[in-house]
Tab-separated table of C-alpha atoms and ligand atoms in Angstrom:
chain	number	residue	atom	x	y	z
A	1	UNK	CA	210.237	212.076	225.130
A	2	UNK	CA	212.766	214.834	225.245
A	3	UNK	CA	213.208	216.554	228.603
A	4	UNK	CA	214.818	219.808	226.895
A	5	UNK	CA	213.100	223.039	226.902
A	6	UNK	CA	212.890	225.187	223.674
A	7	UNK	CA	215.761	227.541	223.699
A	8	UNK	CA	217.699	225.518	226.056
A	9	UNK	CA	221.326	225.325	224.681
A	10	UNK	CA	221.089	221.624	225.479
A	11	UNK	CA	218.258	221.043	223.081
A	12	UNK	CA	220.726	222.246	220.216
A	13	UNK	CA	223.061	219.729	221.219
A	14	UNK	CA	220.485	216.902	221.522
A	15	UNK	CA	219.167	217.949	217.983
A	16	UNK	CA	222.703	217.623	216.484
A	17	UNK	CA	223.451	214.256	217.953
A	18	UNK	CA	219.682	212.983	216.999
A	19	UNK	CA	220.294	214.360	213.464
A	20	UNK	CA	223.675	212.792	212.819
A	21	UNK	CA	223.752	209.237	211.263
A	22	UNK	CA	227.409	208.713	211.607
A	23	UNK	CA	229.650	210.151	214.306
A	24	UNK	CA	233.308	210.017	215.296
A	25	UNK	CA	233.655	210.625	219.133
A	26	UNK	CA	237.063	211.693	220.598
A	27	UNK	CA	238.423	213.382	223.520
A	28	UNK	CA	241.850	214.762	224.742
A	29	UNK	CA	245.280	213.141	224.321
A	30	UNK	CA	246.506	210.696	227.147
A	31	UNK	CA	242.839	210.230	228.172
A	32	UNK	CA	242.230	210.296	231.799
A	33	UNK	CA	239.048	208.668	233.312
A	34	UNK	CA	236.813	211.751	232.234
A	35	UNK	CA	237.936	211.799	228.715
A	36	UNK	CA	237.763	207.854	228.184
A	37	UNK	CA	234.643	207.479	230.466
A	38	UNK	CA	232.602	210.293	228.903
A	39	UNK	CA	233.395	209.459	225.265
A	40	UNK	CA	232.610	205.601	225.874
A	41	UNK	CA	229.495	206.467	227.455
A	42	UNK	CA	228.316	208.939	224.688
A	43	UNK	CA	229.495	206.335	221.950
A	44	UNK	CA	227.275	203.654	223.898
A	45	UNK	CA	224.391	206.065	224.094
A	46	UNK	CA	224.645	206.869	220.353
A	47	UNK	CA	225.017	203.110	219.311
A	48	UNK	CA	221.910	202.381	221.118
A	49	UNK	CA	220.117	204.858	219.147
A	50	UNK	CA	221.186	203.039	215.871
A	51	UNK	CA	223.885	205.250	214.789
A	52	UNK	CA	227.231	204.392	213.320
A	53	UNK	CA	229.824	205.402	215.951
A	54	UNK	CA	233.569	205.522	215.614
A	55	UNK	CA	235.573	206.031	218.900
A	56	UNK	CA	238.752	207.716	218.119
A	57	UNK	CA	240.810	207.279	221.348
A	58	UNK	CA	244.053	205.495	221.813
A	59	UNK	CA	242.950	202.280	223.352
A	60	UNK	CA	246.311	200.830	224.408
A	61	UNK	CA	246.924	202.603	227.784
A	62	UNK	CA	243.354	202.896	229.372
A	63	UNK	CA	244.638	201.998	233.007
A	64	UNK	CA	242.742	199.394	235.219
A	65	UNK	CA	242.048	196.009	233.862
A	66	UNK	CA	238.388	195.259	233.075
A	67	UNK	CA	237.450	199.001	233.805
A	68	UNK	CA	235.571	200.472	230.439
A	69	UNK	CA	235.683	196.941	228.949
A	70	UNK	CA	233.169	197.945	226.171
A	71	UNK	CA	235.999	200.006	224.541
A	72	UNK	CA	237.020	196.703	223.030
A	73	UNK	CA	233.789	196.822	220.853
A	74	UNK	CA	234.810	200.054	219.278
A	75	UNK	CA	238.285	198.744	218.225
A	76	UNK	CA	239.004	199.383	214.535
A	77	UNK	CA	241.961	199.945	212.283
A	78	UNK	CA	239.845	201.201	209.357
A	79	UNK	CA	240.496	204.932	208.293
A	80	UNK	CA	238.061	207.419	209.638
A	81	UNK	CA	235.694	208.532	207.045
A	82	UNK	CA	234.095	212.081	207.558
A	83	UNK	CA	231.231	211.647	209.636
A	84	UNK	CA	227.928	213.574	209.922
A	85	UNK	CA	229.207	214.884	213.239
A	86	UNK	CA	232.622	214.935	214.977
A	87	UNK	CA	232.259	215.078	218.748
A	88	UNK	CA	235.130	216.224	220.994
A	89	UNK	CA	234.808	215.611	224.662
A	90	UNK	CA	236.880	216.843	227.716
A	91	UNK	CA	239.125	218.656	225.277
A	92	UNK	CA	239.765	222.348	225.773
A	93	UNK	CA	242.005	223.137	222.681
A	94	UNK	CA	242.397	221.500	219.190
A	95	UNK	CA	246.161	220.602	219.721
A	96	UNK	CA	245.094	218.449	222.687
A	97	UNK	CA	242.862	216.267	220.506
A	98	UNK	CA	243.516	212.606	221.211
A	99	UNK	CA	244.763	211.552	217.754
A	100	UNK	CA	247.176	213.755	215.614
A	101	UNK	CA	245.062	213.041	212.316
A	102	UNK	CA	242.134	214.560	214.059
A	103	UNK	CA	243.625	217.760	214.796
A	104	UNK	CA	242.967	219.114	211.142
A	105	UNK	CA	239.452	218.080	211.139
A	106	UNK	CA	237.955	220.048	214.059
A	107	UNK	CA	236.156	222.786	212.148
A	108	UNK	CA	236.390	221.055	208.816
A	109	UNK	CA	234.124	218.188	209.821
A	110	UNK	CA	231.101	219.543	211.541
A	111	UNK	CA	232.256	219.731	214.970
A	112	UNK	CA	230.262	219.497	218.385
A	113	UNK	CA	232.560	220.502	221.366
A	114	UNK	CA	231.273	219.380	224.640
A	115	UNK	CA	233.567	220.080	227.707
A	116	UNK	CA	233.805	221.632	231.230
A	117	UNK	CA	237.099	223.477	230.906
A	118	UNK	CA	236.816	227.288	231.524
A	119	UNK	CA	239.875	227.482	229.258
A	120	UNK	CA	238.032	225.885	226.217
A	121	UNK	CA	238.492	227.974	223.103
A	122	UNK	CA	235.159	227.170	221.434
A	123	UNK	CA	236.551	225.502	218.340
A	124	UNK	CA	233.350	223.622	217.367
A	125	UNK	CA	230.547	224.761	215.082
A	126	UNK	CA	228.481	224.222	218.207
A	127	UNK	CA	230.012	224.439	221.632
A	128	UNK	CA	228.571	223.103	224.821
A	129	UNK	CA	230.963	224.201	227.593
A	130	UNK	CA	229.666	224.032	231.147
A	131	UNK	CA	232.572	225.152	233.314
A	132	UNK	CA	230.751	224.695	236.467
A	133	UNK	CA	230.350	220.884	235.992
A	134	UNK	CA	232.436	218.626	237.916
A	135	UNK	CA	233.460	216.504	234.844
A	136	UNK	CA	232.474	215.948	231.111
A	137	UNK	CA	230.895	212.753	232.208
A	138	UNK	CA	228.354	214.821	234.132
A	139	UNK	CA	227.681	217.137	231.120
A	140	UNK	CA	227.174	213.990	229.079
A	141	UNK	CA	224.629	212.693	231.668
A	142	UNK	CA	222.754	215.888	231.513
A	143	UNK	CA	222.669	215.749	227.565
A	144	UNK	CA	221.294	212.171	227.905
A	145	UNK	CA	218.530	213.200	230.448
A	146	UNK	CA	217.631	216.215	228.317
A	147	UNK	CA	217.386	213.723	225.448
A	148	UNK	CA	215.262	211.107	227.458
A	149	UNK	CA	217.798	208.341	226.477
A	150	UNK	CA	218.190	205.552	229.113
A	151	UNK	CA	221.212	204.319	230.697
A	152	UNK	CA	222.413	200.629	230.877
A	153	UNK	CA	224.951	199.437	233.376
A	154	UNK	CA	227.897	199.894	230.728
A	155	UNK	CA	226.929	203.429	230.156
A	156	UNK	CA	226.462	204.193	233.695
A	157	UNK	CA	229.747	202.650	234.752
A	158	UNK	CA	231.431	204.711	232.008
A	159	UNK	CA	229.808	207.979	233.378
A	160	UNK	CA	230.832	206.822	236.990
A	161	UNK	CA	234.510	206.344	236.029
A	162	UNK	CA	234.367	209.911	234.439
A	163	UNK	CA	232.931	211.520	237.471
A	164	UNK	CA	234.709	209.802	240.271
A	165	UNK	CA	238.095	210.317	238.630
A	166	UNK	CA	237.486	213.959	237.922
A	167	UNK	CA	235.931	214.729	241.463
A	168	UNK	CA	238.591	212.685	243.373
A	169	UNK	CA	235.891	210.298	244.452
A	170	UNK	CA	233.354	213.192	245.136
A	171	UNK	CA	235.854	215.145	247.338
A	172	UNK	CA	236.781	218.093	245.218
A	173	UNK	CA	235.048	221.515	245.287
A	174	UNK	CA	233.715	220.808	241.885
A	175	UNK	CA	231.262	218.258	243.354
A	176	UNK	CA	227.908	219.767	243.534
A	177	UNK	CA	224.535	218.584	244.804
A	178	UNK	CA	223.619	217.787	241.275
A	179	UNK	CA	226.809	215.907	240.849
A	180	UNK	CA	225.546	213.534	243.716
A	181	UNK	CA	221.956	213.469	242.269
A	182	UNK	CA	223.632	212.198	238.977
A	183	UNK	CA	225.764	209.651	240.864
A	184	UNK	CA	222.834	208.459	242.821
A	185	UNK	CA	220.907	207.697	239.531
A	186	UNK	CA	223.948	205.791	238.130
A	187	UNK	CA	224.224	203.763	241.083
A	188	UNK	CA	220.625	202.769	240.673
A	189	UNK	CA	221.520	201.651	237.169
A	190	UNK	CA	223.759	198.876	238.762
A	191	UNK	CA	227.192	200.538	238.848
A	192	UNK	CA	229.573	198.225	240.533
A	193	UNK	CA	231.145	201.029	242.817
A	194	UNK	CA	233.070	199.011	245.224
A	195	UNK	CA	234.928	197.054	242.428
A	196	UNK	CA	235.478	200.260	240.294
A	197	UNK	CA	236.857	201.920	243.466
A	198	UNK	CA	239.326	199.144	243.938
A	199	UNK	CA	240.402	198.968	240.186
A	200	UNK	CA	240.678	202.792	239.943
A	201	UNK	CA	242.220	203.988	243.318
A	202	UNK	CA	243.143	201.027	245.603
A	203	UNK	CA	244.862	198.162	243.718
A	204	UNK	CA	248.421	198.674	242.481
A	205	UNK	CA	250.657	196.197	240.708
A	206	UNK	CA	254.142	195.925	242.080
A	207	UNK	CA	255.544	198.111	239.246
A	208	UNK	CA	253.270	200.871	240.229
A	209	UNK	CA	254.460	200.541	243.973
A	210	UNK	CA	257.937	200.647	242.291
A	211	UNK	CA	257.428	203.823	240.537
A	212	UNK	CA	255.532	205.297	243.538
A	213	UNK	CA	258.709	204.464	245.559
A	214	UNK	CA	260.718	206.574	243.089
A	215	UNK	CA	258.109	209.366	242.967
A	216	UNK	CA	258.373	209.584	246.935
A	217	UNK	CA	262.100	209.642	246.789
A	218	UNK	CA	261.976	212.626	244.416
A	219	UNK	CA	259.956	214.893	246.683
A	220	UNK	CA	261.184	218.347	247.339
A	221	UNK	CA	259.602	221.246	248.975
A	222	UNK	CA	260.123	224.870	247.966
A	223	UNK	CA	259.141	228.201	249.747
A	224	UNK	CA	258.709	226.809	253.278
A	225	UNK	CA	256.687	223.761	252.362
A	226	UNK	CA	254.105	225.635	250.514
A	227	UNK	CA	255.126	224.131	247.092
A	228	UNK	CA	255.691	220.348	247.081
A	229	UNK	CA	257.280	218.767	243.968
A	230	UNK	CA	257.811	215.174	242.541
A	231	UNK	CA	259.522	214.451	239.268
A	232	UNK	CA	259.706	211.285	237.348
A	233	UNK	CA	261.941	210.556	234.371
A	234	UNK	CA	261.656	208.680	231.159
A	235	UNK	CA	264.170	206.101	232.824
A	236	UNK	CA	261.867	205.849	235.815
A	237	UNK	CA	258.850	204.782	233.498
A	238	UNK	CA	261.156	202.418	231.465
A	239	UNK	CA	262.864	200.720	234.517
A	240	UNK	CA	259.656	200.112	236.186
A	241	UNK	CA	257.851	199.103	233.091
A	242	UNK	CA	255.095	201.781	233.740
A	243	UNK	CA	253.106	203.851	231.470
A	244	UNK	CA	251.263	207.113	232.000
A	245	UNK	CA	247.989	205.483	233.239
A	246	UNK	CA	250.272	203.986	236.181
A	247	UNK	CA	250.847	207.398	237.541
A	248	UNK	CA	247.372	209.066	236.914
A	249	UNK	CA	246.747	210.136	240.519
A	250	UNK	CA	250.542	210.925	241.432
A	251	UNK	CA	250.054	214.713	241.892
A	252	UNK	CA	248.157	213.536	245.191
A	253	UNK	CA	251.699	212.609	246.373
A	254	UNK	CA	253.039	216.252	246.618
A	255	UNK	CA	249.529	217.291	247.425
A	256	UNK	CA	249.455	215.328	250.527
A	257	UNK	CA	252.300	217.356	252.060
A	258	UNK	CA	250.826	219.149	255.045
A	259	UNK	CA	251.295	222.889	254.261
A	260	UNK	CA	251.452	222.675	250.670
A	261	UNK	CA	249.220	225.093	248.528
A	262	UNK	CA	250.720	224.025	245.122
A	263	UNK	CA	251.608	220.538	244.117
A	264	UNK	CA	253.706	219.746	241.037
A	265	UNK	CA	254.135	216.582	239.239
A	266	UNK	CA	256.717	216.778	236.671
A	267	UNK	CA	257.178	213.829	234.262
A	268	UNK	CA	258.686	212.744	230.985
A	269	UNK	CA	257.220	209.660	229.088
A	270	UNK	CA	259.074	207.164	227.085
A	271	UNK	CA	259.195	208.229	223.310
A	272	UNK	CA	257.752	211.685	224.101
A	273	UNK	CA	260.374	214.544	223.894
A	274	UNK	CA	258.221	216.875	226.023
A	275	UNK	CA	257.984	217.354	229.906
A	276	UNK	CA	254.591	217.473	231.360
A	277	UNK	CA	253.199	219.414	234.466
A	278	UNK	CA	250.379	218.231	236.462
A	279	UNK	CA	249.537	220.969	238.824
A	280	UNK	CA	247.085	221.020	241.858
A	281	UNK	CA	246.442	223.866	244.144
A	282	UNK	CA	244.569	224.802	247.307
A	283	UNK	CA	242.208	227.896	247.081
A	284	UNK	CA	242.946	230.775	246.775
A	285	UNK	CA	246.036	229.648	244.828
A	286	UNK	CA	245.527	228.844	241.084
A	287	UNK	CA	246.778	225.987	239.376
A	288	UNK	CA	245.509	227.288	236.211
A	289	UNK	CA	247.236	230.658	236.207
A	290	UNK	CA	250.556	228.645	236.739
A	291	UNK	CA	249.666	226.282	233.794
A	292	UNK	CA	248.785	229.265	231.620
A	293	UNK	CA	252.292	230.925	232.322
A	294	UNK	CA	253.673	227.766	230.615
A	295	UNK	CA	251.129	227.619	227.640
A	296	UNK	CA	248.965	225.183	229.391
A	297	UNK	CA	245.437	225.351	230.989
A	298	UNK	CA	242.756	223.423	232.993
A	299	UNK	CA	240.711	224.180	235.864
A	300	UNK	CA	241.269	226.685	238.823
A	301	UNK	CA	242.655	223.712	241.201
A	302	UNK	CA	243.855	221.329	238.724
A	303	UNK	CA	245.751	222.147	235.603
A	304	UNK	CA	248.487	221.144	233.342
A	305	UNK	CA	251.219	222.130	230.816
A	306	UNK	CA	253.466	220.671	228.364
A	307	UNK	CA	257.051	222.257	227.752
A	308	UNK	CA	260.091	221.551	225.871
A	309	UNK	CA	262.722	221.664	228.597
A	310	UNK	CA	264.559	218.983	230.580
A	311	UNK	CA	263.202	218.143	233.983
A	312	UNK	CA	265.901	220.216	235.834
A	313	UNK	CA	265.259	223.312	233.508
A	314	UNK	CA	261.564	222.856	234.113
A	315	UNK	CA	262.015	222.848	237.852
A	316	UNK	CA	264.249	226.062	237.732
A	317	UNK	CA	261.650	227.767	235.590
A	318	UNK	CA	258.743	226.764	237.844
A	319	UNK	CA	260.718	227.862	240.981
A	320	UNK	CA	261.644	231.159	239.305
A	321	UNK	CA	258.022	231.648	238.230
A	322	UNK	CA	256.776	231.043	241.835
A	323	UNK	CA	259.399	233.237	243.482
A	324	UNK	CA	257.250	236.421	243.470
A	325	UNK	CA	254.348	234.703	244.938
A	326	UNK	CA	256.144	232.903	247.647
A	327	UNK	CA	259.459	234.474	248.584
B	401	AMP	P1	246.307	216.325	235.005
B	401	AMP	O1	247.094	217.085	235.771
B	401	AMP	O2	246.821	215.729	233.670
B	401	AMP	O3	245.230	215.418	235.708
B	401	AMP	O4	245.307	217.546	234.151
B	401	AMP	C1	244.574	218.545	235.089
B	401	AMP	C2	243.865	219.313	234.156
B	401	AMP	O5	244.680	220.204	233.219
B	401	AMP	C3	242.917	218.601	233.110
B	401	AMP	O6	241.655	219.362	233.095
B	401	AMP	C4	243.670	218.731	231.804
B	401	AMP	O7	242.685	218.717	230.776
B	401	AMP	C5	244.378	220.064	231.993
B	401	AMP	N1	245.759	219.918	231.328
B	401	AMP	C6	246.540	218.943	231.585
B	401	AMP	N2	247.867	219.153	231.010
B	401	AMP	C7	247.296	220.239	230.063
B	401	AMP	C8	248.163	220.908	228.971
B	401	AMP	N3	249.259	220.316	228.468
B	401	AMP	N4	247.636	221.961	228.301
B	401	AMP	C9	246.341	222.121	228.737
B	401	AMP	N5	245.591	221.579	229.629
B	401	AMP	C10	245.978	220.551	230.362
B	402	MN	MN1	240.453	215.194	231.332
B	403	MN	MN1	237.454	216.565	232.851
């Protein structure tokens, strides 16, 4: 039986998902734990309802070994046929959709946009954007609860990965009492929390330690230590053999500088001509405002942007932009 009340916006989401026989599920480019965890969880939930589900996420750089293993069941090289419903998760804007061929489909295919970014542009036919939620994983959990769907361990672990990564292991201000109630229920479904914690946050291959060393060596502080910055070049990734997922939490490095209110992780990935910013703030400073100034977005305290500048140019532009606030 469905737990959704009439006129409850979640009821429209449940109805759209229930009505679709075939679905394509995707998330944002360079999927993080929330993007990959929430999309895998939704794909598993829908498959358990007998639906035909294609998971359109790049599956070659999902990070920790063994984590989110059920992704392998969704691997397919077949072209994506038009589904009854196209579901986009954790993705605030169309240009950030995970695969270039999907960016023309949003709005063309019947689109359901499920997210927790305040900067979401509402590009779906149906938009379910809960910007006070910790993670898209928590939004998917609520949808599944409203629908009356049950969770097996794989689904619960996918949601757990989504929530623990986006909340910094339940540490950030986005963690609400309801986040912990959701986590409690997931744990009761058999989530292997200590194993996932080790894989996601505690264990590092030597190559990750090597790139961490380079990141630490690059540390600079600006404006009396209020802004802490690290930068990694394409060469740093190539010479250490690292990919984007190896440096997933690296904004924690500048963020750990005592006295810092803004932490910047600037990086360039092999084969990608753009420079990326990963920005973290301590209230009342806004990571999102800084990201927006460079055409990006995100949340108040965790945001990002992508720019067409070399690292040194990006640093100079950031420093100049922050001068008014900190000088
Ligand atoms: P990250 O620093 O990559 O962990 O991202 C932090 C937050 O900022 C996430 O919510 C992202 O979705 C968002 N974000 C990161 N990069 C960009 C970007 N280039 N444009 C818009 N939002 C971004
Ligand atoms: Mn994300
Ligand atoms: Mn998220």
